[in-house]
Coordinates of C-alpha atoms in Angstrom, one line a residue:
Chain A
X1 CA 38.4 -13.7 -41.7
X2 CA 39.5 -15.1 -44.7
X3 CA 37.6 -18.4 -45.7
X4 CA 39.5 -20.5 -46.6
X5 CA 39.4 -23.3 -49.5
X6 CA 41.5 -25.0 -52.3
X7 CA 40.7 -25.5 -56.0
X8 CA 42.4 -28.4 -58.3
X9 CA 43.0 -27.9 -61.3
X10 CA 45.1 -29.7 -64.7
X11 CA 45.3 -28.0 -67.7
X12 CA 47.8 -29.0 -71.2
X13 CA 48.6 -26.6 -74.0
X14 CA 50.3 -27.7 -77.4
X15 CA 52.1 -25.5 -79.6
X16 CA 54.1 -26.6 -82.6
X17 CA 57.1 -24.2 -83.3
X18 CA 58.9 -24.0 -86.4
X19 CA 62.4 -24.1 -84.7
X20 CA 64.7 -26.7 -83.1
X21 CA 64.2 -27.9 -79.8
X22 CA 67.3 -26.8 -78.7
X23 CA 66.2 -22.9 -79.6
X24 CA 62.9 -23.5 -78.4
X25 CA 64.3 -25.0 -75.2
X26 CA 66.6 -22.1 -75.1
X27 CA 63.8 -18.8 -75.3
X28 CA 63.2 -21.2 -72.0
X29 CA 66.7 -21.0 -70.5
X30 CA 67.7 -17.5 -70.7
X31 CA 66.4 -14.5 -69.0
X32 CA 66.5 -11.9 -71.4
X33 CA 64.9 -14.3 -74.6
X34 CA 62.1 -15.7 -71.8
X35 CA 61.5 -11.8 -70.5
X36 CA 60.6 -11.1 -74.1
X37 CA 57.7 -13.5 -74.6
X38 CA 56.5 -14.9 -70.7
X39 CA 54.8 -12.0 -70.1
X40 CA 50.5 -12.2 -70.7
X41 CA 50.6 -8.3 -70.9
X42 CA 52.7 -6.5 -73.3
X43 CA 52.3 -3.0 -71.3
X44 CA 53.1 -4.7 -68.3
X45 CA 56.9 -3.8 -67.7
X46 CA 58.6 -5.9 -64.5
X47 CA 60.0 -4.5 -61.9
X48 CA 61.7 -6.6 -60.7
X49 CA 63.6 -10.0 -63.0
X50 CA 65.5 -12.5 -60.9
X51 CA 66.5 -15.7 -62.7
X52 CA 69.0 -18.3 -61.9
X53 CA 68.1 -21.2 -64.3
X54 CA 69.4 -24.4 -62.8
X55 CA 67.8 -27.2 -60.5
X56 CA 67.4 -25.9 -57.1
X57 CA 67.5 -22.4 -59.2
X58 CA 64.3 -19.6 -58.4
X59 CA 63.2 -17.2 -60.4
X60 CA 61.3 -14.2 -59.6
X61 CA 59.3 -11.9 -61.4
X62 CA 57.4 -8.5 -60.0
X63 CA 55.0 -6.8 -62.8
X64 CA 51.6 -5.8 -62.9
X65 CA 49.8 -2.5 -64.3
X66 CA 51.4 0.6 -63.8
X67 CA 50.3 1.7 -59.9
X68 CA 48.1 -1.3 -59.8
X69 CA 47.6 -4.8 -58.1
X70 CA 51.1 -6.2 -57.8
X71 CA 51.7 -9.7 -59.7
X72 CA 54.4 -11.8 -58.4
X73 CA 55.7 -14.8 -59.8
X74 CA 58.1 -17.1 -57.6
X75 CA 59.7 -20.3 -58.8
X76 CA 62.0 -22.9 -58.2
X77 CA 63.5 -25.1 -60.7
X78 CA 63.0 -28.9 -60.2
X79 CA 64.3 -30.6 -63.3
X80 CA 65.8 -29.6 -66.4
X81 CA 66.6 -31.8 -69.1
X82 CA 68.6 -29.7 -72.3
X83 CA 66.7 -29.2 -75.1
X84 CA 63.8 -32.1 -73.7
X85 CA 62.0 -30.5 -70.4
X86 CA 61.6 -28.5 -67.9
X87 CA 59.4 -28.9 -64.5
X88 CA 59.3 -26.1 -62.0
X89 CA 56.8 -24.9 -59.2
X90 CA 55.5 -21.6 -58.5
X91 CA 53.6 -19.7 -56.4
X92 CA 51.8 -16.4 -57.9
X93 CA 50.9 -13.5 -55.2
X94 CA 48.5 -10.9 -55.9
X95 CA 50.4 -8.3 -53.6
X96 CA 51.0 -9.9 -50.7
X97 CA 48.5 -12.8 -51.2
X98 CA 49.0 -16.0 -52.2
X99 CA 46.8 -16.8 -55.0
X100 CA 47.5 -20.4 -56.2
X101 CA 51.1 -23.0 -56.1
X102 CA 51.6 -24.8 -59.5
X103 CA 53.7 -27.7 -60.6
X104 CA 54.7 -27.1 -64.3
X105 CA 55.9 -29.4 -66.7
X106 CA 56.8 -28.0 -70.3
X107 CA 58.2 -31.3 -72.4
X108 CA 59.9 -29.8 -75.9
X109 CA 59.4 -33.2 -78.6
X110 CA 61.3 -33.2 -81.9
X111 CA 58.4 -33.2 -84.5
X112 CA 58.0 -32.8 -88.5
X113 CA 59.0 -29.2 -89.1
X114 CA 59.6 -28.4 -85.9
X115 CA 59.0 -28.6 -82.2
X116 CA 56.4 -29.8 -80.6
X117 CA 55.8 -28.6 -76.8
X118 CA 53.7 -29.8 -74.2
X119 CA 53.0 -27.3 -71.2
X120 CA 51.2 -29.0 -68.1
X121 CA 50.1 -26.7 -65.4
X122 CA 48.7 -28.9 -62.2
X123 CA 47.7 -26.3 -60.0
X124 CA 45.8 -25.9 -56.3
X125 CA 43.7 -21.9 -56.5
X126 CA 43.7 -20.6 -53.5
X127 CA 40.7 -19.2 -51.0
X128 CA 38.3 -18.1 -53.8
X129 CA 41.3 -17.0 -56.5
X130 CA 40.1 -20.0 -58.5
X131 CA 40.4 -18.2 -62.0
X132 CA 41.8 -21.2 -63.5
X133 CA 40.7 -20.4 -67.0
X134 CA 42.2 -16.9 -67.0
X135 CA 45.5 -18.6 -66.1
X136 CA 45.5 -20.8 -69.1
X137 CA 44.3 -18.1 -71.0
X138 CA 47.3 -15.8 -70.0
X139 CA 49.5 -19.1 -70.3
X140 CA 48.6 -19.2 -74.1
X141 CA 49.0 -15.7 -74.6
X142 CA 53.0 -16.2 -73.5
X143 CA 53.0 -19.3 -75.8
X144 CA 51.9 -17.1 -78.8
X145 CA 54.5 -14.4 -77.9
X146 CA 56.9 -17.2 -78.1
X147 CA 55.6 -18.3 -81.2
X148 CA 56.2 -14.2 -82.8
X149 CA 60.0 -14.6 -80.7
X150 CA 61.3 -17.7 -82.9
X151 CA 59.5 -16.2 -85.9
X152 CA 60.8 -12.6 -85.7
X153 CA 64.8 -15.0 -84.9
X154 CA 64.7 -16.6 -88.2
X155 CA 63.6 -13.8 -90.0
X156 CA 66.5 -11.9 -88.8
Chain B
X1 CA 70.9 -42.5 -73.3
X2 CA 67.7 -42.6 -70.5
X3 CA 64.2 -42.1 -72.5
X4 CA 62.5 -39.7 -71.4
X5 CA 58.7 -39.5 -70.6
X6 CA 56.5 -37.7 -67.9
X7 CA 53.2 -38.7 -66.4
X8 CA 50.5 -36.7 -65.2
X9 CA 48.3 -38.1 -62.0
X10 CA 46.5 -36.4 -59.6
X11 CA 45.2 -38.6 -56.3
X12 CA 43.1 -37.8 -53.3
X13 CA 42.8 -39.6 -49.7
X14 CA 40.0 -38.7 -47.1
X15 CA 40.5 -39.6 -43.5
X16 CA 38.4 -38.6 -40.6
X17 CA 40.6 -38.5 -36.8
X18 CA 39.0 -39.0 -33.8
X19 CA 41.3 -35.6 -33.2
X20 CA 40.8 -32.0 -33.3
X21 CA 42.5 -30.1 -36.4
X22 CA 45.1 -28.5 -34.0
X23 CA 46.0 -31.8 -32.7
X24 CA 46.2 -33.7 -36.4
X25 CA 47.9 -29.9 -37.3
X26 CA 50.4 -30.7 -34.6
X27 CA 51.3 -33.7 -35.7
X28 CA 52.9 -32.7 -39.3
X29 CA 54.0 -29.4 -37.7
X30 CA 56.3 -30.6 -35.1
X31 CA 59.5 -32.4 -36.5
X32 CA 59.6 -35.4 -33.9
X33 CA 55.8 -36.0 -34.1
X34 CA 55.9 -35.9 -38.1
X35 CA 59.1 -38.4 -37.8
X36 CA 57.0 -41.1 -36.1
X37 CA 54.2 -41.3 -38.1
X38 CA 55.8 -40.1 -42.0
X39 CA 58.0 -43.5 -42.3
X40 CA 58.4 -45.9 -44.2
X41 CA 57.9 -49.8 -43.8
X42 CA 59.3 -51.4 -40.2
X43 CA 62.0 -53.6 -42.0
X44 CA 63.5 -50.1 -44.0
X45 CA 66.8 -48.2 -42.9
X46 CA 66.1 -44.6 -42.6
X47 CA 67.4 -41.5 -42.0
X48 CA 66.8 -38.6 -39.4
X49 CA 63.9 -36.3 -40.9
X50 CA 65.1 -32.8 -41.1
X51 CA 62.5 -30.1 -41.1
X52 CA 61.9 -26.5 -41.0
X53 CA 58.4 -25.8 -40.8
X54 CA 57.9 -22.4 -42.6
X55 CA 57.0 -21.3 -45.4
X56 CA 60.1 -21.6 -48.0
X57 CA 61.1 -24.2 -45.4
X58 CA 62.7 -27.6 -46.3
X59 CA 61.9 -30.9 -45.1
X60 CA 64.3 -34.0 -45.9
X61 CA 64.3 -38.0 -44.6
X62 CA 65.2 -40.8 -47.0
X63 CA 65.5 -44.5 -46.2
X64 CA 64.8 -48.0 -48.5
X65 CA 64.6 -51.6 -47.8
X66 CA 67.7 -53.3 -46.2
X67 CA 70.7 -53.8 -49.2
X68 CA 67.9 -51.4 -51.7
X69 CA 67.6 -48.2 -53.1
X70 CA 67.2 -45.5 -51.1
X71 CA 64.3 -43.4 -51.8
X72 CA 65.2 -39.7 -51.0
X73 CA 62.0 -37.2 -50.1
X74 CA 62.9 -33.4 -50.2
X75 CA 60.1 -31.0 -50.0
X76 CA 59.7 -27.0 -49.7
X77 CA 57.1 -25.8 -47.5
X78 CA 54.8 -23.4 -50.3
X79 CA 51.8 -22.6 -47.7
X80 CA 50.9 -22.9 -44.2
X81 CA 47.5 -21.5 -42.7
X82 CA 47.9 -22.9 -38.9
X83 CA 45.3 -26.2 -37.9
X84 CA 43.4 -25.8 -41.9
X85 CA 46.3 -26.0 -44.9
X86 CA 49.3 -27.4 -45.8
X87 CA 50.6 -26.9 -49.6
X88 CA 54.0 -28.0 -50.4
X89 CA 56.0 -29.4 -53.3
X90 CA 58.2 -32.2 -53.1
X91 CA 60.8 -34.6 -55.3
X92 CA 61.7 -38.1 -54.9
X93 CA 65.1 -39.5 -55.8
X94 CA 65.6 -43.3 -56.0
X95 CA 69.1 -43.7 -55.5
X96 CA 70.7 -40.6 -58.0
X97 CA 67.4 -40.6 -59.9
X98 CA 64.8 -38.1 -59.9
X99 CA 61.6 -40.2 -60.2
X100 CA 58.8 -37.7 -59.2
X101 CA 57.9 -34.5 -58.3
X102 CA 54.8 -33.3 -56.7
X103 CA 52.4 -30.5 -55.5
X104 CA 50.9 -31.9 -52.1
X105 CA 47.6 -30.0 -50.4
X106 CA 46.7 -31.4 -47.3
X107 CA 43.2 -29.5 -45.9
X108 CA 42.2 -30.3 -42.0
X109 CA 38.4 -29.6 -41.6
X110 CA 36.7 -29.8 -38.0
X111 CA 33.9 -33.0 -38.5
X112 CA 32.3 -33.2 -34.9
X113 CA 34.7 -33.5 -32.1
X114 CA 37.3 -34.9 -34.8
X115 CA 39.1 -33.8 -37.9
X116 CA 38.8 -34.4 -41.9
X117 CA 41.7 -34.8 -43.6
X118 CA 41.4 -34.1 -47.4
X119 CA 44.9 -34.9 -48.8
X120 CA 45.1 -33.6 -52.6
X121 CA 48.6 -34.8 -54.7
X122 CA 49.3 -33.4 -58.4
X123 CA 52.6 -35.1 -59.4
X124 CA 54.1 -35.8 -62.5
X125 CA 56.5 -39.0 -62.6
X126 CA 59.3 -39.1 -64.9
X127 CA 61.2 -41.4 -67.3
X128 CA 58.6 -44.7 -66.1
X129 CA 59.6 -44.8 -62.6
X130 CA 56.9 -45.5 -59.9
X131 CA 53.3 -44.5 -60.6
X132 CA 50.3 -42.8 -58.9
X133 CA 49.1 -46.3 -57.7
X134 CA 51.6 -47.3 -56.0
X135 CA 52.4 -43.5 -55.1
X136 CA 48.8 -43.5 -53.6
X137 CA 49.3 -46.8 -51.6
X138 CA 52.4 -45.5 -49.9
X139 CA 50.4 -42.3 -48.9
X140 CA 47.6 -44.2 -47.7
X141 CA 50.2 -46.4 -45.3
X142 CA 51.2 -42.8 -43.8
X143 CA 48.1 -41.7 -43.5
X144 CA 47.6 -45.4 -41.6
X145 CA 50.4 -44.6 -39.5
X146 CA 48.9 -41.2 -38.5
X147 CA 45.5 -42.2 -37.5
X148 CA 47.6 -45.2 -35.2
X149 CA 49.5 -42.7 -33.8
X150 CA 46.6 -40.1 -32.8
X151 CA 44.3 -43.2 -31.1
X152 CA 47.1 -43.9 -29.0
X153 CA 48.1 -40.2 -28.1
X154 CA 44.9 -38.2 -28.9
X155 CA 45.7 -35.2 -27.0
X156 CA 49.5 -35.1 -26.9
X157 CA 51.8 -33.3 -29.0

């Protein structure tokens, strides 16, 4: 039998990005510029990419090591403010178990050069998957991919 | 042009029911038992709550103080592990504004003959509406309401 328990954890991130809110809001907003950078594991290559980016919206992501553990990502969009923020829930499954729910709030903040952006992850880790510092750890992995997306944009 | 801010705030409310978990279980589990005890004030209008008890399920009831805003609760049911867990996220509107959202965890662990309630809320609030205290207060009247109910019903569903 599983035993069962729940972990709470808050955890912020700030990156300063050397691009406008609006495109930093918008490597956000649409799937194929967020499929490029969200991802914690370059070799890692989705199966499956649902995204319908609107409040009330879900998105949904299958990926996960080639024949390996599969890692689904589930979300619903609560709030989305253009250009200023964006709050949604997930839920992450490692196969078919749920791991850990997660209220995200990622604030995008006009500032000298650039953007500043403020990623809030307030999370409950599930029956033992209580790995919270691998999840910020993989969160600021994505943030640095993002960071290489705008770059690689204004060089173009 | 609304301001826009967010605030972080994470609460937590014991309780300990002279109830088994199934029964306290039972009481956010079946639609017409959560409706008596998950209300507001006496004097407030309110609406029917709606609610699909599942996981992806919604759950809906609104009501305010007479000639007020209304305050609207919508939740989605994220996890469910019958008589020990309930996780679910929820937003509250106050009139057409979205003032809230919230990740609720509500764990029901057998204490003796009874039941301890460990209710766990990470919300952030937007654009200076409400705050945790007051959000706390509220939940603690619910939670009031609950253990009021159970005493006078403590084995009915």
């Amino acid at each position: 039998m599983t035993v069962r328990n729940a972990k709470h954890a808050t955890f912020t991130i700030e990156r300063v990005y050397a691009a406008t809110p609006a495109r930093v809001f918008a490597a956000w907003a649409n799937k194929d510029a967020k499929a490029a950078w969200a991802y914690c594991h370059e070799e890692w290559v989705p199966s499956v990419h649902t995204f319908d980016f609107r409040v009330g919206g879900r998105e949904h992501v299958v990926t996960g090591p080639a024949g390996g553990t599969a890692h689904i990502f589930d979300a619903v969009y609560y709030d989305i403010v253009p250009d200023q923020r964006i709050v949604y829930a997930y839920d992450m499954h490692l196969d078919r178990r749920r791991i850990s729910i997660s209220l995200a709030t990622v604030e995008f903040l006009a500032a000298a050069g650039g953007t500043r952006l403020v990623f809030t992850e307030q999370g409950v880790f599930l029956d033992g998957y209580d790995d919270v510092a691998g999840r910020e750890e993989g969160t600021k992995i994505g943030l640095a991919n993002l960071d290489q997306q705008l770059r690689q944009q204004r060089a173009a | 042009m609304t301001e826009r801010s967010t605030k972080h705030a994470t609460f937590t409310v014991e309780r300990s029911f002279p109830a088994p978990p199934s029964r306290v279980f039972a009481a956010y589990a079946d639609a017409r038992s959560k409706a008596r005890w998950f209300v507001g004030p006496d004097d407030w209008e309110k609406s029917n709550l709606k609610l699909d008890f599942k996981v992806g399920g919604r759950e809906s009831v609104s009501g305010g103080p007479p000639g007020g805003p209304i305050h609207y609760y919508n939740a989605i049911y994220q996890d469910i592990v019958p008589d020990q867990r309930i996780v679910l996220t929820y937003e509250m509107h106050m009139d057409k504004t979205r003032i809230s959202v919230s990740l609720g965890t509500t764990e029901f662990k057998p204490a003796g003959q009874g039941t301890k309630l460990i209710y766990t809320e990470q919300a952030v609030f937007l654009d200076g509406h409400d705050d945790a205290g007051s959000r706390e207060q509220g939940t603690r009247g619910l939670f009031d309401n609950l253990g009021a109910m159970l005493e006078r019903e403590p084995a009915k569903n």
